[in-house]
């Protein structure tokens, strides 16, 4: 994954700044998951157009819409809030991923999210979110940090450690939505821990580790 970059950052950087902004020095270096942050479908599509103009899209393994970042800088309660705030508005997320799919029809569109927030939490709410987001067919893979996040009271670092892990919730989602694949993260520090997070009933279920985790062994 790239670091999450907002649509505003991409649009302000223009063609010449997009490669530097995304940290992609060599577009032929290997598959890259472009992680975008935003809540406006038209701006997300425009950001993809800028990135296409900067160095094409053929090196992208996926375009990921971040619906999990708890930082108050992005997950605010304004109309333009994004990150984890988007979990409160699954219909908007569906419009966003549909716009990304139209802008980049050859690139898989994925979503990264939490189990919910302190303002929208519970298995039924999470199931409703996944159902709505995947209903249009644009999203067939979801990456889940298997914790809720608290938009009030915890820092981003604390939100990566304090809320309890609920990996079995992600396993349940894989059973409920067989047409979507899921990968889970949270607290993975070794291959053994990653294997413990796998779902023995669904081979398509995966795990992933954060950018700051040392090479797994």
Protein backbone atom coordinates (compact mmCIF):
# COMPACT_ATOMS: atom_id res chain seq x y z
CA UNK A 1 0.00 0.00 0.00
CA UNK A 2 0.99 3.59 -0.52
CA UNK A 3 0.49 5.90 2.41
CA UNK A 4 -3.04 7.25 2.34
CA UNK A 5 -3.18 10.40 0.23
CA UNK A 6 -6.22 12.63 0.07
CA UNK A 7 -7.91 13.74 -3.11
CA UNK A 8 -7.07 17.32 -2.16
CA UNK A 9 -3.37 16.50 -1.97
CA UNK A 10 -3.42 14.76 -5.36
CA UNK A 11 -5.34 17.56 -7.04
CA UNK A 12 -3.05 20.23 -5.60
CA UNK A 13 0.10 18.33 -6.58
CA UNK A 14 -0.91 17.94 -10.23
CA UNK A 15 0.70 15.59 -12.69
CA UNK A 16 4.27 16.54 -11.80
CA UNK A 17 3.85 16.10 -8.05
CA UNK A 18 1.71 12.96 -8.03
CA UNK A 19 4.61 10.48 -8.28
CA UNK A 20 6.53 12.16 -5.47
CA UNK A 21 3.38 12.42 -3.34
CA UNK A 22 2.61 8.71 -3.68
CA UNK A 23 6.19 7.65 -3.05
CA UNK A 24 6.39 5.79 -6.36
CA UNK A 25 9.84 6.33 -7.83
CA UNK A 26 9.65 3.55 -10.41
CA UNK A 27 6.22 2.77 -11.90
CA UNK A 28 7.60 -0.59 -13.11
CA UNK A 29 8.93 -1.67 -9.70
CA UNK A 30 6.01 -3.96 -8.87
CA UNK A 31 2.37 -4.01 -7.88
CA UNK A 32 1.22 -1.03 -5.86
CA UNK A 33 -2.03 -0.59 -3.94
CA UNK A 34 -2.95 3.07 -4.24
CA UNK A 35 -4.66 4.17 -1.01
CA UNK A 36 -6.90 7.21 -1.46
CA UNK A 37 -8.73 9.26 1.11
CA UNK A 38 -11.78 11.28 0.21
CA UNK A 39 -15.55 11.44 0.37
CA UNK A 40 -16.50 13.15 -2.88
CA UNK A 41 -17.03 10.75 -5.81
CA UNK A 42 -16.16 13.36 -8.45
CA UNK A 43 -12.96 14.37 -6.67
CA UNK A 44 -11.90 10.75 -6.28
CA UNK A 45 -12.39 10.19 -10.02
CA UNK A 46 -10.48 13.39 -10.78
CA UNK A 47 -7.59 12.26 -8.58
CA UNK A 48 -7.40 8.97 -10.51
CA UNK A 49 -7.29 10.95 -13.77
CA UNK A 50 -4.35 12.99 -12.46
CA UNK A 51 -2.47 9.87 -11.42
CA UNK A 52 -3.18 8.31 -14.83
CA UNK A 53 -1.69 11.39 -16.48
CA UNK A 54 1.35 11.33 -14.20
CA UNK A 55 2.44 7.73 -14.79
CA UNK A 56 -0.47 5.59 -15.91
CA UNK A 57 -2.40 2.98 -13.95
CA UNK A 58 -0.93 -0.25 -15.31
CA UNK A 59 1.36 -0.69 -12.26
CA UNK A 60 -1.54 -0.53 -9.80
CA UNK A 61 -2.70 -3.79 -8.22
CA UNK A 62 -5.69 -2.00 -6.72
CA UNK A 63 -7.14 1.36 -5.77
CA UNK A 64 -8.16 1.33 -2.12
CA UNK A 65 -10.63 3.75 -0.53
CA UNK A 66 -9.64 4.32 3.09
CA UNK A 67 -12.65 4.09 5.42
CA UNK A 68 -10.64 3.30 8.53
CA UNK A 69 -8.31 6.18 9.41
CA UNK A 70 -9.35 7.56 12.82
CA UNK A 71 -7.22 10.71 12.71
CA UNK A 72 -9.30 13.77 13.68
CA UNK A 73 -7.56 15.61 10.86
CA UNK A 74 -9.52 13.57 8.31
CA UNK A 75 -12.31 11.77 10.22
CA UNK A 76 -14.01 14.99 11.29
CA UNK A 77 -17.75 15.52 11.33
CA UNK A 78 -17.79 18.01 8.45
CA UNK A 79 -19.38 17.15 5.11
CA UNK A 80 -15.90 16.54 3.68
CA UNK A 81 -14.79 14.21 6.48
CA UNK A 82 -13.43 10.84 5.35
CA UNK A 83 -11.44 7.93 6.75
CA UNK A 84 -13.35 6.12 9.50
CA UNK A 85 -16.06 8.78 9.38
CA UNK A 86 -17.23 7.20 6.12
CA UNK A 87 -18.42 4.13 8.02
CA UNK A 88 -21.35 6.30 9.10
CA UNK A 89 -22.45 6.76 5.48
CA UNK A 90 -22.23 3.49 3.50
CA UNK A 91 -24.31 4.90 0.65
CA UNK A 92 -21.72 7.63 0.11
CA UNK A 93 -19.00 4.97 0.14
CA UNK A 94 -20.89 3.02 -2.51
CA UNK A 95 -21.07 6.13 -4.72
CA UNK A 96 -17.35 6.72 -4.16
CA UNK A 97 -16.28 3.20 -5.14
CA UNK A 98 -18.62 3.24 -8.14
CA UNK A 99 -16.97 6.48 -9.29
CA UNK A 100 -13.51 4.95 -8.85
CA UNK A 101 -14.55 1.88 -10.84
CA UNK A 102 -15.74 4.07 -13.71
CA UNK A 103 -12.54 6.13 -13.61
CA UNK A 104 -10.28 3.03 -13.59
CA UNK A 105 -12.25 0.11 -15.06
CA UNK A 106 -9.16 -2.09 -15.40
CA UNK A 107 -8.04 -1.74 -11.75
CA UNK A 108 -9.69 -3.59 -8.84
CA UNK A 109 -11.36 -1.25 -6.35
CA UNK A 110 -11.08 -2.20 -2.66
CA UNK A 111 -12.06 -0.74 0.70
CA UNK A 112 -10.13 -0.61 3.96
CA UNK A 113 -12.23 -0.16 7.09
CA UNK A 114 -12.61 -0.85 10.80
CA UNK A 115 -15.24 -2.94 12.57
CA UNK A 116 -17.01 0.33 13.26
CA UNK A 117 -16.65 3.47 15.35
CA UNK A 118 -17.77 4.50 18.81
CA UNK A 119 -20.69 6.18 17.05
CA UNK A 120 -21.62 3.27 14.77
CA UNK A 121 -20.68 -0.09 16.20
CA UNK A 122 -22.12 -3.59 16.22
CA UNK A 123 -22.20 -6.61 13.93
CA UNK A 124 -25.49 -5.61 12.32
CA UNK A 125 -24.15 -2.17 11.46
CA UNK A 126 -20.96 -3.70 10.06
CA UNK A 127 -22.91 -6.21 7.96
CA UNK A 128 -25.10 -3.40 6.64
CA UNK A 129 -21.99 -1.39 5.74
CA UNK A 130 -20.42 -4.26 3.78
CA UNK A 131 -23.73 -5.07 2.08
CA UNK A 132 -24.21 -1.50 0.89
CA UNK A 133 -20.60 -0.94 -0.16
CA UNK A 134 -20.44 -4.15 -2.20
CA UNK A 135 -23.97 -3.96 -3.61
CA UNK A 136 -22.98 -2.27 -6.86
CA UNK A 137 -20.35 -4.87 -7.71
CA UNK A 138 -17.41 -2.45 -7.75
CA UNK A 139 -15.88 -3.85 -4.55
CA UNK A 140 -14.93 -7.50 -4.25
CA UNK A 141 -12.24 -7.21 -1.58
CA UNK A 142 -12.29 -5.54 1.84
CA UNK A 143 -9.32 -5.11 4.19
CA UNK A 144 -10.38 -4.84 7.82
CA UNK A 145 -8.50 -3.66 10.87
CA UNK A 146 -10.32 -5.90 13.33
CA UNK A 147 -10.89 -3.22 15.93
CA UNK A 148 -13.44 -0.48 16.28
CA UNK A 149 -12.03 3.03 16.49
CA UNK A 150 -12.98 5.77 18.88
CA UNK A 151 -13.35 9.08 17.09
CA UNK A 152 -13.49 10.80 20.47
CA UNK A 153 -11.06 10.11 23.29
CA UNK A 154 -8.24 8.13 21.66
CA UNK A 155 -5.31 9.22 19.52
CA UNK A 156 -4.60 7.46 16.19
CA UNK A 157 -1.79 5.48 17.88
CA UNK A 158 -4.08 4.45 20.73
CA UNK A 159 -6.74 3.41 18.22
CA UNK A 160 -4.23 0.92 16.79
CA UNK A 161 -3.80 -0.79 20.17
CA UNK A 162 -6.47 -0.04 22.77
CA UNK A 163 -9.77 -1.31 21.28
CA UNK A 164 -9.90 -5.11 21.52
CA UNK A 165 -9.29 -7.26 18.47
CA UNK A 166 -12.34 -9.13 17.18
CA UNK A 167 -10.96 -11.26 14.36
CA UNK A 168 -13.96 -13.59 14.46
CA UNK A 169 -16.16 -10.72 13.33
CA UNK A 170 -14.17 -10.65 10.10
CA UNK A 171 -14.51 -14.44 9.82
CA UNK A 172 -18.27 -14.01 10.13
CA UNK A 173 -18.27 -11.44 7.34
CA UNK A 174 -16.49 -13.90 5.06
CA UNK A 175 -19.26 -16.42 5.74
CA UNK A 176 -21.99 -13.81 5.23
CA UNK A 177 -20.56 -12.38 1.98
CA UNK A 178 -19.07 -15.24 -0.08
CA UNK A 179 -18.78 -13.01 -3.14
CA UNK A 180 -16.33 -10.70 -1.34
CA UNK A 181 -12.86 -11.63 -0.07
CA UNK A 182 -11.60 -10.27 3.23
CA UNK A 183 -8.18 -9.72 4.78
CA UNK A 184 -7.66 -8.79 8.40
CA UNK A 185 -4.95 -6.97 10.31
CA UNK A 186 -4.31 -5.72 13.80
CA UNK A 187 -1.53 -6.74 16.17
CA UNK A 188 0.26 -8.96 13.64
CA UNK A 189 3.96 -9.17 14.53
CA UNK A 190 4.93 -12.59 13.16
CA UNK A 191 3.94 -15.20 10.61
CA UNK A 192 2.61 -17.33 13.44
CA UNK A 193 0.29 -14.52 14.52
CA UNK A 194 -0.82 -14.00 10.93
CA UNK A 195 -1.65 -17.70 10.62
CA UNK A 196 -3.71 -17.57 13.81
CA UNK A 197 -5.84 -14.82 12.26
CA UNK A 198 -6.71 -16.93 9.21
CA UNK A 199 -10.19 -18.40 8.83
CA UNK A 200 -9.88 -22.21 8.61
CA UNK A 201 -13.26 -22.43 6.88
CA UNK A 202 -12.49 -20.03 4.02
CA UNK A 203 -9.28 -20.30 2.02
CA UNK A 204 -9.90 -16.91 0.40
CA UNK A 205 -9.59 -15.13 3.77
CA UNK A 206 -6.25 -13.38 4.23
CA UNK A 207 -4.17 -11.29 6.62
CA UNK A 208 -1.91 -8.30 6.19
CA UNK A 209 0.50 -6.32 8.34
CA UNK A 210 0.93 -2.59 8.73
CA UNK A 211 3.63 -0.53 7.06
CA UNK A 212 5.61 -0.04 10.29
CA UNK A 213 5.79 -3.74 11.15
CA UNK A 214 9.27 -5.25 10.58
CA UNK A 215 9.61 -8.12 8.09
CA UNK A 216 7.60 -11.06 9.38
CA UNK A 217 9.51 -14.17 10.42
